[in-house]
XYZ file of C-alpha atoms in Angstrom:
387
model
C -73.215 11.594 -84.968
C -74.250 9.639 -82.088
C -72.570 6.493 -81.381
C -74.348 3.875 -79.278
C -72.074 1.036 -77.733
C -73.647 -2.366 -76.871
C -73.406 -3.662 -73.325
C -71.088 -6.304 -74.475
C -68.566 -4.220 -76.024
C -68.721 -1.865 -72.987
C -67.658 -4.729 -70.665
C -64.845 -5.806 -72.865
C -63.418 -2.222 -72.980
C -63.777 -1.867 -69.185
C -61.925 -5.267 -68.550
C -59.115 -4.152 -70.838
C -58.819 -0.858 -68.837
C -58.309 -2.842 -65.625
C -55.612 -4.832 -66.942
C -53.691 -1.984 -68.140
C -53.805 -0.492 -64.780
C -52.557 -3.679 -62.969
C -49.777 -4.082 -65.485
C -48.484 -0.416 -64.895
C -48.421 -1.079 -61.142
C -46.556 -4.039 -61.341
C -44.050 -2.243 -63.650
C -43.810 0.576 -61.390
C -43.217 -1.216 -58.227
C -39.507 -1.358 -56.715
C -37.736 -4.555 -57.363
C -36.360 -6.647 -54.227
C -32.888 -6.191 -53.523
C -30.727 -9.230 -53.214
C -28.822 -9.625 -49.697
C -25.168 -8.557 -49.844
C -22.576 -11.120 -49.443
C -21.697 -11.527 -45.753
C -17.938 -11.838 -46.257
C -15.139 -13.037 -48.599
C -15.184 -16.239 -46.684
C -18.658 -17.197 -47.401
C -19.335 -20.276 -49.452
C -20.115 -19.552 -53.161
C -22.698 -21.999 -54.765
C -21.304 -22.591 -58.171
C -23.556 -25.609 -59.059
C -21.003 -28.226 -59.670
C -18.781 -27.209 -56.523
C -18.496 -24.692 -53.574
C -15.566 -22.610 -52.907
C -14.140 -20.443 -50.310
C -11.639 -17.473 -50.734
C -9.603 -16.766 -47.821
C -6.247 -14.961 -47.024
C -3.159 -16.567 -45.419
C -3.774 -14.608 -42.312
C -7.081 -16.730 -41.756
C -5.013 -19.868 -41.502
C -2.572 -21.076 -38.560
C 0.093 -23.656 -38.902
C 0.014 -26.373 -36.270
C 3.583 -26.035 -34.621
C 5.332 -27.388 -31.467
C 5.630 -24.488 -29.084
C 6.768 -24.207 -25.344
C 3.420 -24.319 -23.414
C 3.203 -23.196 -19.925
C 0.649 -24.566 -17.630
C 0.072 -21.502 -15.577
C -2.432 -19.869 -13.228
C -3.755 -16.660 -14.406
C -3.241 -14.042 -11.419
C -4.024 -10.562 -11.086
C -3.254 -7.853 -8.136
C -1.864 -4.454 -7.248
C 1.702 -3.562 -6.635
C 2.741 -2.504 -3.232
C 5.882 -1.711 -1.498
C 7.598 -4.250 0.449
C 7.766 -1.791 3.496
C 5.335 0.759 4.235
C 4.634 2.818 7.460
C 2.601 5.766 8.539
C 4.364 8.302 10.478
C 2.094 9.627 13.214
C 2.298 11.922 16.203
C 3.093 9.866 19.547
C 2.361 13.111 21.397
C -0.080 16.012 21.071
C 1.060 19.511 20.171
C 1.774 21.872 17.126
C 3.745 20.615 14.082
C 6.944 22.276 13.513
C 9.567 22.050 10.760
C 7.755 20.036 8.448
C 9.210 20.598 5.055
C 9.165 17.325 3.373
C 6.835 16.730 0.203
C 5.619 13.756 -1.726
C 8.463 11.986 -3.530
C 11.259 13.231 -1.345
C 13.943 10.415 -0.459
C 14.685 10.017 3.279
C 17.281 8.017 5.089
C 16.560 5.880 8.226
C 16.902 7.839 11.234
C 16.631 11.358 9.331
C 14.522 13.775 11.157
C 10.999 14.510 9.509
C 9.575 17.248 11.614
C 8.981 17.927 15.166
C 6.003 18.345 17.564
C 6.389 21.658 19.534
C 8.779 20.377 22.753
C 8.474 23.378 24.967
C 5.664 21.550 27.184
C 7.480 18.215 27.000
C 11.048 19.929 28.161
C 9.301 21.629 31.010
C 7.685 18.292 32.172
C 11.027 16.472 31.903
C 12.557 19.020 34.096
C 10.016 19.042 36.683
C 10.239 15.195 36.796
C 14.077 15.310 37.025
C 14.025 17.895 39.885
C 11.673 15.745 41.759
C 13.970 12.704 41.279
C 16.831 14.664 42.628
C 14.980 15.828 45.632
C 14.021 12.223 46.162
C 17.870 11.235 46.089
C 18.833 13.898 48.540
C 16.232 12.267 50.998
C 18.028 8.923 50.419
C 21.179 10.340 51.534
C 19.740 11.888 54.709
C 17.929 8.351 55.490
C 20.982 6.708 54.895
C 23.228 8.853 57.390
C 20.493 8.484 60.027
C 20.369 4.617 59.698
C 24.342 4.236 59.957
C 24.213 6.479 63.079
C 21.218 4.509 64.631
C 23.268 1.301 63.794
C 26.310 2.589 65.685
C 24.330 3.601 68.587
C 22.734 0.292 68.817
C 25.945 -1.461 68.995
C 27.000 0.673 71.747
C 23.828 0.131 73.548
C 22.647 3.742 73.536
C 19.511 3.059 71.713
C 17.033 0.444 71.229
C 16.545 -1.810 68.131
C 13.476 -0.393 67.631
C 14.877 2.973 66.639
C 17.112 1.350 64.283
C 14.122 -0.546 62.457
C 12.517 2.858 62.251
C 15.511 4.577 60.703
C 15.681 1.528 58.146
C 12.163 1.846 57.180
C 12.594 5.554 56.498
C 15.636 4.535 54.236
C 13.750 1.954 52.380
C 10.747 4.533 51.745
C 13.213 7.332 50.594
C 14.757 4.732 47.988
C 11.165 3.715 46.671
C 10.422 7.326 46.251
C 13.453 7.976 44.490
C 12.760 5.150 42.260
C 9.292 6.339 41.337
C 10.495 9.868 40.885
C 13.212 8.492 38.484
C 10.561 6.592 36.557
C 8.529 9.632 36.155
C 11.580 11.291 34.824
C 12.068 8.673 32.178
C 8.399 8.911 31.069
C 9.032 12.622 30.706
C 12.121 12.095 28.831
C 10.330 9.552 26.404
C 7.595 12.090 25.598
C 10.180 14.611 24.990
C 11.937 12.104 22.461
C 8.564 11.462 20.760
C 8.278 15.025 19.733
C 10.922 14.481 17.389
C 9.669 12.702 14.090
C 12.203 10.206 12.601
C 12.061 8.037 9.607
C 12.039 4.216 10.796
C 13.627 3.027 7.321
C 14.806 4.590 4.192
C 12.319 5.169 1.491
C 10.035 8.026 -0.403
C 7.342 9.916 1.111
C 4.204 9.038 -0.826
C 1.800 11.021 1.032
C 1.638 14.002 3.434
C -1.482 14.634 5.689
C -0.580 17.739 7.628
C 1.183 21.001 7.374
C 3.390 22.835 9.725
C 1.341 24.915 12.448
C -1.499 22.571 12.801
C -2.423 21.188 16.074
C -1.935 17.487 16.150
C -3.509 14.980 18.355
C -2.049 11.753 19.449
C -1.844 9.132 16.633
C -2.708 11.763 14.048
C -1.281 10.830 10.704
C 1.393 13.229 9.475
C 3.586 11.352 6.511
C 3.271 7.983 4.735
C 6.566 6.496 3.880
C 7.342 3.631 1.455
C 10.326 1.644 0.778
C 10.400 1.368 -2.984
C 13.582 -0.757 -3.289
C 11.240 -3.716 -3.350
C 7.785 -4.350 -4.548
C 5.484 -7.397 -4.201
C 2.032 -8.285 -5.602
C -0.640 -9.733 -3.310
C -2.817 -12.262 -5.256
C -5.862 -14.415 -4.250
C -5.962 -18.223 -5.155
C -8.979 -20.461 -4.963
C -8.623 -23.449 -2.448
C -8.092 -25.790 -5.304
C -5.291 -23.730 -7.007
C -3.389 -23.191 -4.024
C -2.550 -26.950 -3.717
C -0.141 -26.585 -6.689
C 1.697 -23.515 -5.276
C 5.379 -23.697 -4.333
C 7.538 -21.107 -2.983
C 9.958 -20.082 -5.755
C 7.815 -20.537 -8.830
C 8.137 -17.914 -11.465
C 5.392 -15.561 -12.690
C 5.359 -13.469 -15.931
C 3.312 -10.134 -15.328
C 2.506 -7.107 -17.259
C 1.360 -3.735 -15.937
C -2.078 -2.606 -17.093
C -1.837 -0.527 -20.248
C 1.659 -1.476 -20.884
C 3.535 -4.256 -23.138
C 6.348 -4.421 -20.738
C 6.706 -7.784 -18.982
C 8.043 -8.348 -15.291
C 9.414 -11.279 -13.689
C 8.550 -12.342 -10.069
C 8.610 -15.184 -7.805
C 6.552 -16.446 -5.215
C 7.795 -15.596 -2.087
C 5.228 -16.387 0.554
C 2.074 -18.279 0.796
C -0.360 -17.595 3.733
C -0.868 -20.785 5.918
C -4.588 -20.162 6.360
C -7.417 -19.398 4.128
C -9.771 -16.536 4.256
C -12.875 -17.196 6.385
C -15.327 -15.756 3.967
C -14.319 -16.922 0.455
C -11.916 -19.978 1.566
C -9.247 -18.539 -0.780
C -5.558 -18.201 -0.054
C -3.241 -15.174 -0.312
C -0.205 -15.443 -1.891
C 2.703 -12.994 -2.472
C 4.920 -12.314 -5.377
C 8.169 -10.534 -5.165
C 9.321 -8.617 -8.408
C 12.846 -8.910 -9.582
C 12.987 -5.522 -11.376
C 11.408 -2.677 -9.541
C 12.671 0.334 -11.904
C 9.937 2.690 -12.699
C 7.109 0.853 -10.698
C 4.796 2.674 -8.411
C 2.624 1.325 -5.660
C -1.131 0.603 -6.768
C -0.409 -0.334 -10.073
C -2.556 -2.911 -11.492
C -0.933 -6.056 -12.942
C -1.983 -9.359 -14.559
C -0.272 -12.267 -15.748
C 0.429 -15.997 -15.196
C 2.057 -17.985 -12.413
C 4.257 -20.687 -14.180
C 3.387 -24.201 -12.818
C 5.238 -26.257 -15.616
C 6.734 -26.019 -19.069
C 6.143 -28.651 -21.786
C 6.961 -28.577 -25.760
C 3.910 -29.568 -27.357
C 1.855 -29.466 -30.701
C -0.690 -26.709 -29.819
C -3.054 -24.102 -31.436
C -5.020 -21.099 -29.806
C -7.941 -22.467 -27.844
C -10.527 -20.495 -29.543
C -9.773 -22.083 -32.913
C -11.169 -25.578 -31.513
C -14.892 -26.157 -32.525
C -16.973 -27.907 -30.037
C -20.597 -27.991 -31.983
C -20.251 -31.829 -32.540
C -20.063 -34.735 -29.875
C -16.298 -34.582 -30.248
C -14.229 -31.342 -30.400
C -12.858 -30.749 -33.776
C -10.734 -28.456 -35.841
C -11.184 -27.173 -39.527
C -8.143 -28.077 -41.488
C -7.099 -27.767 -45.187
C -6.323 -31.021 -46.762
C -5.511 -31.319 -50.618
C -7.369 -28.006 -51.128
C -10.520 -28.992 -49.315
C -12.133 -28.187 -45.994
C -11.911 -31.159 -43.472
C -13.400 -31.427 -39.951
C -10.852 -33.311 -38.017
C -11.832 -34.636 -34.663
C -9.007 -34.286 -32.260
C -8.035 -35.200 -28.627
C -7.185 -32.184 -26.295
C -4.219 -32.293 -23.635
C -3.003 -29.558 -21.525
C -3.764 -25.951 -21.722
C -1.737 -22.811 -20.995
C 0.137 -19.799 -22.409
C 3.295 -19.391 -24.412
C 6.636 -18.530 -23.239
C 6.439 -15.138 -24.847
C 5.359 -11.587 -23.995
C 1.734 -12.557 -25.182
C 0.257 -13.894 -21.790
C -3.278 -13.306 -22.857
C -4.080 -15.748 -25.550
C -4.665 -19.409 -24.209
C -3.378 -22.385 -26.095
C -4.395 -25.880 -25.972
C -2.321 -29.182 -26.924
C -3.636 -31.054 -29.870
C -3.366 -34.707 -30.079
C -4.031 -36.803 -33.246
C -2.916 -34.079 -35.849
C 0.396 -34.038 -37.769
C 2.597 -30.847 -37.486
C 2.219 -28.270 -39.975
C -1.431 -28.858 -40.625
C -3.078 -25.748 -41.738
C -6.053 -24.719 -39.456
C -8.761 -22.323 -40.238
C -9.051 -19.775 -37.527
C -12.017 -19.289 -35.458
C -13.358 -15.998 -36.828
C -14.260 -17.619 -40.097
C -17.002 -19.606 -38.347
C -18.009 -23.137 -39.470
C -17.470 -24.120 -43.065
C -18.881 -27.227 -44.631
C -16.523 -30.060 -45.424
C -15.266 -30.686 -49.005
C -15.502 -26.893 -49.771
C -12.588 -25.857 -52.330
C -10.224 -23.487 -50.727
C -8.805 -20.509 -52.785
C -6.305 -18.246 -51.291
C -6.642 -14.426 -52.175
C -3.604 -12.881 -53.631
C -1.958 -10.535 -51.182
C -0.886 -7.227 -52.670
C 2.812 -6.856 -52.663
C 4.440 -3.975 -50.514
C 7.304 -1.984 -52.041
């Protein structure tokens, strides 16, 4: 049987087929995912009200603390005394047995430069001086004899003056020869290397058997009984420096705090930066090493004030404000700020600022929560109990 479709029936069938294809594509397409929640502290829109869920660690209480208005400082530890032991005369290095870390006493012999050459030079100069002294004795006797003969009228005064001139020349020759002997003696003494003060060997630059030139470095000696910190202070901050001010320091990578006092202030500023150098003397030097990097705060004054960490103060409005919790709601409290500094504790990294116009024990949101709208309800997360 042959079925013949009309043109109108064919159009309706084609339209129905296209609609089915479109519907199937829509059904098979992936659904758009909703963006995940950013944090527990994000505001939830519940229709009637908004609520934020936080933990007690997200809130700090406004308390009175001892605030130190201080100057942040950095610097390197260095020994109060340091010296390079150098060769004062040229020659072969001998008897050098000291190593890094060895303790030496003031005046201790550290090594020698081969003294044979200087011993012979001293002997030569001393013999020359002895010969010159013998010439003085001969000239002195000749002068005495001529003086007696002049008094008796046997010789003229010209002969006496000539003998006096010979005597003075002999004396001058002796003094010159003796000075040469002293110089040779000094060179012989310089061939012995001695410690100028008590301390420890920090570096060794030469070995026994090496030929040393004049002023060649051989050892470095440090007095580790005292350490100081050299710090650079701007011209403005240098006005508040006073000898005796206390500083709290910490060695890089360590939680141990060190106490130091401002010992000296350079009376002149550096020509390039116009900064001023100041020096802190550490009270306890146990376990310290030269070259360690330290940072801390130079205490200018101490005050008991109401303060919070400076980072918790918001500055997104015309006046600074903090986010407080009042009757279970978030409020933006406008504040006045006072002095800034660091707490009188081991934590000398967090900067704190005095808050004026807010009562004590007010709960303040910490800065990591960001800005939360006012009148949002606060709900605290129940912290799990530890057993």
